[in-house]
Short mmCIF file of C-alpha atoms and ligand atoms in Angstrom, two decimals:
data_model
loop_
_atom_site.label_atom_id
_atom_site.label_comp_id
_atom_site.label_asym_id
_atom_site.label_seq_id
_atom_site.Cartn_x
_atom_site.Cartn_y
_atom_site.Cartn_z
CA MET A 1 -16.24 29.44 -9.11
CA GLN A 2 -19.44 27.99 -10.54
CA THR A 3 -19.10 24.17 -10.76
CA LYS A 4 -20.70 22.85 -13.96
CA PHE A 5 -22.72 19.63 -13.60
CA PHE A 6 -22.91 17.16 -16.49
CA LYS A 7 -25.28 14.21 -16.27
CA ILE A 8 -24.46 11.23 -18.48
CA GLY A 9 -27.34 9.36 -20.10
CA SER A 10 -28.84 11.90 -22.49
CA ASN A 11 -28.60 12.80 -26.18
CA ASN A 12 -25.95 15.35 -25.23
CA ASP A 13 -23.42 12.84 -23.91
CA ASP A 14 -20.95 13.24 -26.79
CA GLU A 15 -21.03 17.02 -26.57
CA ASN A 16 -20.72 16.94 -22.76
CA ILE A 17 -17.72 14.58 -22.87
CA ARG A 18 -16.09 16.83 -25.49
CA CYS A 19 -16.69 19.85 -23.27
CA VAL A 20 -15.19 18.06 -20.23
CA GLY A 21 -12.16 17.11 -22.36
CA GLU A 22 -11.68 20.81 -23.20
CA ILE A 23 -11.84 21.80 -19.51
CA LEU A 24 -9.17 19.20 -18.70
CA LYS A 25 -6.96 20.19 -21.66
CA SER A 26 -7.00 23.77 -20.50
CA GLY A 27 -5.83 22.86 -16.99
CA GLY A 28 -9.18 22.55 -15.16
CA LEU A 29 -10.38 20.12 -12.46
CA VAL A 30 -13.27 17.71 -13.05
CA GLY A 31 -14.93 15.18 -10.72
CA ILE A 32 -15.30 12.01 -12.82
CA PRO A 33 -17.00 8.66 -12.25
CA THR A 34 -14.92 5.49 -12.06
CA GLU A 35 -15.97 1.97 -11.06
CA THR A 36 -14.25 2.35 -7.67
CA VAL A 37 -14.95 5.88 -6.38
CA TYR A 38 -15.27 9.30 -8.02
CA GLY A 39 -11.92 10.83 -8.97
CA LEU A 40 -10.83 14.48 -9.05
CA ALA A 41 -9.14 14.60 -12.44
CA ALA A 42 -6.59 16.95 -13.98
CA ASN A 43 -4.04 16.70 -16.81
CA ALA A 44 -1.32 14.55 -15.19
CA LEU A 45 1.38 16.15 -17.35
CA ASP A 46 0.52 19.74 -16.36
CA GLU A 47 2.24 20.74 -13.11
CA ASN A 48 -0.12 23.71 -12.53
CA ALA A 49 -3.26 21.64 -13.04
CA VAL A 50 -1.94 19.00 -10.64
CA ALA A 51 -1.17 21.67 -8.03
CA LYS A 52 -4.86 22.67 -8.13
CA ILE A 53 -5.88 19.11 -7.13
CA PHE A 54 -3.83 19.36 -3.93
CA ARG A 55 -5.32 22.78 -3.13
CA ALA A 56 -8.95 21.81 -3.81
CA LYS A 57 -8.73 18.66 -1.64
CA GLY A 58 -6.48 20.08 1.04
CA ARG A 59 -4.22 17.11 0.30
CA PRO A 60 -0.74 16.84 1.87
CA GLN A 61 1.96 17.47 -0.79
CA ASP A 62 3.83 14.27 0.05
CA ASN A 63 0.91 12.01 -0.96
CA PRO A 64 1.33 10.97 -4.62
CA LEU A 65 -1.48 10.65 -7.18
CA ILE A 66 -2.63 7.81 -9.43
CA VAL A 67 -2.36 8.45 -13.18
CA HIS A 68 -5.31 7.11 -15.23
CA ILE A 69 -4.96 5.91 -18.81
CA ALA A 70 -7.47 4.62 -21.37
CA ASP A 71 -5.16 2.55 -23.56
CA PHE A 72 -2.53 0.06 -22.44
CA GLU A 73 0.18 1.53 -24.71
CA ASP A 74 0.14 4.72 -22.65
CA ILE A 75 1.88 2.85 -19.84
CA TYR A 76 5.11 3.12 -21.86
CA LYS A 77 4.86 6.94 -21.93
CA LEU A 78 4.72 7.09 -18.14
CA ALA A 79 6.84 4.17 -16.92
CA LYS A 80 10.54 3.75 -17.62
CA ASP A 81 10.47 0.04 -17.25
CA VAL A 82 7.44 -2.20 -17.84
CA PRO A 83 8.28 -5.65 -16.44
CA SER A 84 6.49 -8.77 -17.72
CA ASP A 85 4.53 -8.94 -14.44
CA ALA A 86 2.97 -5.56 -15.31
CA VAL A 87 1.85 -6.89 -18.68
CA LEU A 88 0.43 -10.04 -17.06
CA LEU A 89 -1.49 -8.03 -14.44
CA ALA A 90 -2.81 -5.59 -17.04
CA ASN A 91 -3.94 -8.43 -19.30
CA LYS A 92 -5.86 -10.00 -16.47
CA PHE A 93 -7.22 -7.01 -14.52
CA TRP A 94 -7.29 -3.95 -16.83
CA PRO A 95 -9.45 -2.13 -17.43
CA GLY A 96 -10.40 -2.44 -13.76
CA PRO A 97 -9.74 -1.58 -10.13
CA LEU A 98 -6.00 -2.29 -9.98
CA THR A 99 -3.25 0.34 -9.70
CA ILE A 100 0.29 -0.71 -10.61
CA ILE A 101 3.35 1.21 -9.35
CA LEU A 102 6.35 1.28 -11.70
CA LYS A 103 9.56 3.31 -12.11
CA SER A 104 8.54 6.61 -13.63
CA ARG A 105 9.76 8.56 -16.65
CA ASP A 106 10.80 12.21 -16.35
CA ILE A 107 7.63 13.30 -18.17
CA VAL A 108 5.68 12.67 -14.92
CA PRO A 109 5.71 15.90 -12.87
CA LYS A 110 7.37 15.65 -9.45
CA SER A 111 4.13 16.73 -7.78
CA VAL A 112 2.26 13.70 -9.20
CA SER A 113 4.72 11.26 -7.69
CA ALA A 114 5.35 13.48 -4.63
CA GLY A 115 9.08 13.39 -5.30
CA LEU A 116 9.29 9.57 -5.51
CA ASP A 117 10.93 7.97 -8.58
CA THR A 118 7.82 5.85 -9.16
CA VAL A 119 4.40 6.39 -10.73
CA ALA A 120 1.07 4.73 -9.93
CA ILE A 121 -0.92 3.81 -13.07
CA ARG A 122 -4.47 2.52 -13.51
CA MET A 123 -6.84 1.91 -16.40
CA PRO A 124 -10.41 2.29 -15.08
CA SER A 125 -13.19 0.06 -16.41
CA HIS A 126 -15.92 2.71 -16.16
CA PRO A 127 -16.67 3.53 -19.81
CA VAL A 128 -17.30 7.22 -19.04
CA ALA A 129 -13.93 7.52 -17.32
CA ARG A 130 -12.17 6.12 -20.39
CA GLN A 131 -14.19 8.35 -22.74
CA ILE A 132 -13.14 11.39 -20.69
CA ILE A 133 -9.45 10.38 -20.73
CA ARG A 134 -9.59 9.95 -24.53
CA SER A 135 -11.44 13.24 -24.95
CA ALA A 136 -8.79 15.06 -22.87
CA GLY A 137 -6.07 13.38 -24.93
CA VAL A 138 -3.74 13.17 -21.92
CA PRO A 139 -3.36 10.84 -18.93
CA LEU A 140 -5.35 12.09 -15.94
CA ALA A 141 -4.08 12.34 -12.38
CA ALA A 142 -7.04 11.59 -10.13
CA PRO A 143 -7.19 11.04 -6.40
CA SER A 144 -10.56 10.34 -4.82
CA ALA A 145 -12.76 13.44 -5.21
CA ASN A 146 -13.33 14.11 -1.51
CA ILE A 147 -11.94 16.66 0.91
CA SER A 148 -8.79 15.01 2.26
CA GLY A 149 -9.58 12.72 5.20
CA MET A 150 -13.32 12.39 4.43
CA PRO A 151 -14.85 9.13 3.14
CA SER A 152 -14.30 8.79 -0.62
CA PRO A 153 -17.26 9.79 -2.83
CA THR A 154 -19.31 7.07 -4.49
CA THR A 155 -21.89 9.38 -6.11
CA ALA A 156 -21.69 12.68 -7.99
CA GLN A 157 -23.70 14.24 -5.14
CA HIS A 158 -20.94 13.30 -2.65
CA VAL A 159 -18.46 15.15 -4.89
CA MET A 160 -20.74 18.21 -4.96
CA ASP A 161 -21.14 18.03 -1.17
CA ASP A 162 -17.35 18.25 -0.74
CA LEU A 163 -16.13 20.32 -3.68
CA ASN A 164 -18.95 22.43 -5.14
CA GLY A 165 -17.55 25.88 -5.97
CA LYS A 166 -13.93 24.67 -5.78
CA ILE A 167 -13.67 22.73 -9.07
CA ASP A 168 -14.66 23.37 -12.69
CA ALA A 169 -17.10 20.51 -13.23
CA VAL A 170 -18.57 17.23 -12.03
CA VAL A 171 -19.68 14.43 -14.37
CA ASP A 172 -22.51 12.29 -13.01
CA GLY A 173 -22.05 8.76 -14.32
CA GLY A 174 -24.17 7.09 -11.63
CA GLU A 175 -23.26 5.28 -8.44
CA CYS A 176 -19.81 3.60 -8.37
CA SER A 177 -20.17 -0.16 -8.64
CA VAL A 178 -17.23 -1.22 -6.41
CA GLY A 179 -17.46 1.53 -3.79
CA LEU A 180 -13.88 1.30 -2.45
CA GLU A 181 -10.66 2.56 -4.07
CA SER A 182 -8.51 0.37 -6.33
CA THR A 183 -6.09 -2.28 -5.14
CA VAL A 184 -2.56 -0.76 -5.20
CA ILE A 185 0.45 -2.99 -5.89
CA THR A 186 4.09 -2.02 -6.40
CA LEU A 187 6.25 -3.95 -8.87
CA CYS A 188 9.26 -1.88 -7.78
CA LYS A 189 9.84 -4.36 -4.94
CA SER A 190 10.71 -8.01 -5.11
CA PRO A 191 8.49 -9.85 -4.45
CA PRO A 192 5.73 -7.45 -5.54
CA LYS A 193 3.98 -5.80 -2.61
CA LEU A 194 0.33 -5.01 -1.92
CA LEU A 195 0.11 -1.45 -0.59
CA ARG A 196 -3.67 -1.00 -0.50
CA PRO A 197 -6.25 -3.81 -0.67
CA GLY A 198 -9.28 -3.44 -2.96
CA LYS A 199 -11.65 -5.47 -5.10
CA ILE A 200 -8.75 -7.33 -6.75
CA THR A 201 -7.80 -9.62 -3.87
CA PRO A 202 -4.36 -10.90 -2.74
CA GLN A 203 -5.38 -14.39 -3.92
CA GLU A 204 -6.15 -13.08 -7.43
CA LEU A 205 -2.80 -11.26 -7.55
CA ILE A 206 -0.95 -14.38 -6.39
CA SER A 207 -2.66 -16.41 -9.11
CA VAL A 208 -0.87 -14.20 -11.65
CA LEU A 209 2.37 -13.33 -9.85
CA GLY A 210 3.07 -16.49 -7.89
CA GLU A 211 4.12 -14.50 -4.81
CA LEU A 212 3.11 -11.32 -3.04
CA ASP A 213 4.13 -9.42 0.09
CA VAL A 214 1.54 -7.47 1.99
CA ASP A 215 2.68 -4.12 3.37
CA SER A 216 2.41 -3.97 7.15
CA SER A 217 0.37 -0.75 6.87
CA VAL A 218 -2.55 -2.73 5.38
CA LEU A 219 -3.60 -3.96 8.82
CA ASP A 220 -1.33 -2.24 11.34
CA LYS A 221 -0.90 1.32 12.45
CA LEU A 222 2.47 2.66 11.30
CA PRO A 223 4.87 3.67 14.04
CA ASP A 224 5.60 7.44 13.85
CA ASN A 225 9.27 6.95 12.91
CA ILE A 226 8.63 4.75 9.82
CA THR A 227 8.52 6.07 6.23
CA PRO A 228 5.51 4.34 4.65
CA SER A 229 5.79 2.61 1.23
CA SER A 230 2.51 4.27 0.30
CA PRO A 231 2.42 7.76 1.79
CA GLY A 232 -1.40 7.79 1.79
CA MET A 233 -1.39 5.05 4.42
CA LYS A 234 -0.08 7.32 7.17
CA TYR A 235 -2.97 9.76 7.10
CA LYS A 236 -6.21 9.52 9.00
CA HIS A 237 -8.61 8.53 6.27
CA TYR A 238 -12.14 7.78 5.27
CA SER A 239 -13.44 9.29 8.49
CA PRO A 240 -16.80 10.80 9.08
CA LYS A 241 -16.89 13.49 11.78
CA ALA A 242 -18.31 10.94 14.23
CA ASN A 243 -15.89 8.86 16.29
CA VAL A 244 -15.81 5.38 14.68
CA ILE A 245 -15.15 2.34 16.90
CA ILE A 246 -15.02 -1.24 15.59
CA ILE A 247 -16.57 -3.83 17.93
CA ARG A 248 -15.33 -7.35 17.14
CA GLY A 249 -17.34 -10.33 18.40
CA GLU A 250 -20.67 -12.12 18.18
CA LEU A 251 -23.87 -10.16 17.49
CA GLU A 252 -25.25 -10.67 21.00
CA ASN A 253 -22.05 -9.34 22.56
CA PHE A 254 -22.11 -6.35 20.18
CA ILE A 255 -25.69 -5.57 21.21
CA LYS A 256 -24.79 -5.85 24.90
CA TYR A 257 -21.77 -3.55 24.45
CA VAL A 258 -23.78 -0.91 22.60
CA ASN A 259 -26.58 -1.13 25.16
CA ASP A 260 -24.11 -0.68 28.04
CA ASN A 261 -22.58 2.34 26.30
CA LYS A 262 -25.63 4.02 24.82
CA LYS A 263 -26.14 7.72 25.25
CA SER A 264 -27.33 10.53 23.04
CA GLY A 265 -25.49 10.73 19.70
CA VAL A 266 -24.49 7.04 19.70
CA MET A 267 -25.31 5.03 16.58
CA ALA A 268 -24.58 1.51 15.33
CA LEU A 269 -23.47 0.40 11.87
CA CYS A 270 -24.49 -3.21 11.45
CA PHE A 271 -25.13 -5.91 8.90
CA ASP A 272 -28.43 -6.33 7.03
CA GLY A 273 -31.22 -7.80 9.15
CA GLU A 274 -29.62 -6.80 12.47
CA GLN A 275 -31.20 -3.35 12.85
CA LYS A 276 -34.28 -4.63 14.65
CA ASP A 277 -32.11 -5.81 17.56
CA MET A 278 -30.06 -2.62 17.94
CA PRO A 279 -30.56 -0.65 21.17
CA VAL A 280 -29.66 2.65 19.40
CA ALA A 281 -30.37 4.27 16.00
CA SER A 282 -28.60 2.29 13.30
CA LEU A 283 -27.72 1.93 9.65
CA CYS A 284 -26.67 -1.24 7.86
CA PHE A 285 -23.96 -1.72 5.25
CA GLY A 286 -24.68 -5.06 3.58
CA GLN A 287 -25.10 -8.72 4.37
CA LYS A 288 -22.67 -10.21 6.89
CA SER A 289 -21.62 -12.79 4.29
CA SER A 290 -21.11 -10.31 1.40
CA ALA A 291 -17.91 -8.27 1.44
CA THR A 292 -18.86 -7.05 -2.04
CA GLN A 293 -22.02 -5.43 -0.66
CA GLN A 294 -20.15 -4.02 2.34
CA ALA A 295 -17.54 -2.46 0.01
CA HIS A 296 -20.31 -0.98 -2.11
CA ASN A 297 -22.13 0.60 0.84
CA LEU A 298 -19.46 1.51 3.40
CA PHE A 299 -18.50 5.05 2.37
CA ASN A 300 -22.09 6.08 1.74
CA ALA A 301 -23.03 4.79 5.19
CA LEU A 302 -20.16 6.71 6.83
CA ARG A 303 -21.35 9.91 5.13
CA GLU A 304 -24.94 9.26 6.17
CA ILE A 305 -23.89 8.84 9.78
CA ASP A 306 -22.58 12.40 9.69
CA SER A 307 -25.74 13.73 8.13
CA LEU A 308 -27.69 12.11 11.00
CA GLY A 309 -25.50 13.99 13.48
CA ALA A 310 -24.00 11.00 15.32
CA ASN A 311 -20.98 11.66 17.53
CA THR A 312 -20.02 8.00 18.10
CA VAL A 313 -20.66 5.01 15.86
CA TYR A 314 -20.06 1.40 16.87
CA VAL A 315 -19.43 -0.78 13.83
CA ARG A 316 -19.80 -4.53 13.37
CA CYS A 317 -16.42 -6.01 12.40
CA PRO A 318 -16.34 -7.48 8.86
CA LYS A 319 -14.45 -10.62 7.89
CA SER A 320 -10.99 -9.70 6.64
CA ASP A 321 -10.40 -12.17 3.82
CA GLY A 322 -10.88 -11.61 0.08
CA ILE A 323 -12.58 -8.27 -0.62
CA GLY A 324 -13.27 -8.12 3.12
CA LEU A 325 -9.58 -7.20 3.59
CA ALA A 326 -10.30 -3.91 1.78
CA VAL A 327 -13.45 -3.26 3.82
CA PHE A 328 -11.59 -3.94 7.09
CA ASN A 329 -8.59 -1.81 5.97
CA ARG A 330 -10.84 1.25 5.31
CA LEU A 331 -12.80 0.76 8.53
CA LEU A 332 -9.58 0.47 10.56
CA ARG A 333 -8.49 3.86 9.23
CA ALA A 334 -11.89 5.44 9.78
CA ALA A 335 -11.64 4.15 13.38
CA GLU A 336 -8.00 5.22 13.76
CA PHE A 337 -7.33 1.55 14.57
CA GLU A 338 -9.67 1.47 17.57
CA VAL A 339 -10.97 -2.11 17.78
CA ILE A 340 -12.69 -3.43 20.91
CA ASP A 341 -13.05 -7.21 21.33
CA VAL A 342 -16.26 -8.37 23.00
O1 TXA B 1 -9.74 3.71 -7.14
C1 TXA B 1 -8.85 4.56 -7.06
O2 TXA B 1 -7.66 4.27 -7.03
C2 TXA B 1 -9.30 6.03 -7.03
C3 TXA B 1 -9.98 6.35 -8.36
C4 TXA B 1 -10.32 7.82 -8.50
O3 TXA B 1 -9.17 5.91 -9.41
N1 TXA B 1 -8.19 6.90 -6.73
C5 TXA B 1 -7.62 6.95 -5.50
O4 TXA B 1 -6.60 7.88 -5.38
O5 TXA B 1 -7.95 6.27 -4.58
P1 TXA B 1 -6.05 8.37 -3.95
O6 TXA B 1 -5.16 9.50 -4.28
O7 TXA B 1 -7.18 8.66 -3.06
O8 TXA B 1 -5.17 7.19 -3.45
C6 TXA B 1 -3.94 6.88 -4.07
C7 TXA B 1 -3.13 5.99 -3.19
C8 TXA B 1 -2.57 6.72 -2.00
O9 TXA B 1 -2.59 5.86 -0.88
C9 TXA B 1 -1.14 7.06 -2.44
O10 TXA B 1 -0.28 7.23 -1.36
C10 TXA B 1 -0.81 5.82 -3.28
O11 TXA B 1 -2.01 5.49 -3.94
N2 TXA B 1 0.23 6.12 -4.29
C11 TXA B 1 0.12 6.87 -5.40
N3 TXA B 1 1.29 6.93 -6.06
C12 TXA B 1 2.17 6.18 -5.36
C13 TXA B 1 3.54 5.85 -5.52
N4 TXA B 1 4.25 6.31 -6.55
N5 TXA B 1 4.12 5.06 -4.59
C14 TXA B 1 3.39 4.57 -3.54
N6 TXA B 1 2.09 4.86 -3.32
C15 TXA B 1 1.49 5.65 -4.22
MG1 MG B 2 -8.28 9.13 -1.37
#
């Protein structure tokens, strides 16, 4: 299939968005920009369209999808029960990078929720994403628009790299501002539980909810016999082809470790300003003190490491508080939990 490419920012925007809405209405797949990462969107209420998402990404069937809405009222069409905490969270953080899990209505196809009785809902803040949802006239199921297991796409080019020829269209709305996927919280547990950290931090959620549990899968590898609360957490994720290893410790110890282990194909992923001291080829992913920058740059850096042909990459360990929790969570998965203390 020929993948159409629409670039936003011209006189044709209205016509292009209308055209993308038509593709989605008729059951097609479109890569769309959001503030977090690019999503692979389809009509969330059309079982056949949703099935195509799983095929295009090579996504396991038991991993449910997030449903994207443009107007708060649409939450009532998807969720059976909208507790006051959901309204409080939406008032504070929507539109924005927060996904809320609620009990689902029957209108949500089983494939969207992967057989669970819950549905994950998010209202993105990217204006183009909301225009596309309104143009389609239906809620849109959209996982990250990457081949399953690869780092999530933060540019339209990343989506083309992974899915060109497999989907109907890609909309280029520029680079994603956040760079990591939304924070996922379930209100189907008491107290509410954080399933995936993101730009909206645990502290911000607690300021609204009063209390919050953090799922053990956020920082720990799940034992094989446990059913995860968020099925996505059990898969190897966000990985470039290179073997990722997190090295935790002071800069001088990191440099010594990399130097002792350098051979062909070894690279380092470090903080800004540290490249000059690296004994191997390196990339940087933001200032040591800025988790926001690290979140913005991480997935692009992981993709670049592959394009440079690295087979092993040693990564500086970020701080794990605030937005840093999301950065560390994604890196842990990319590294399959391999952390070496130096
Ligand atoms: O920022 C984002 O959330 C992006 C953009 C495109 O909106 N989307 C995204 O989707 O990251 P995806 O499919 O890559 O990740 C969805 C995560 C998975 O970990 C999945 O298991 C979890 O949300 N999830 C979805 N529905 C769920 C449910 N009903 N119960 C528990 N976890 C759920
Ligand atoms: Mg994903």
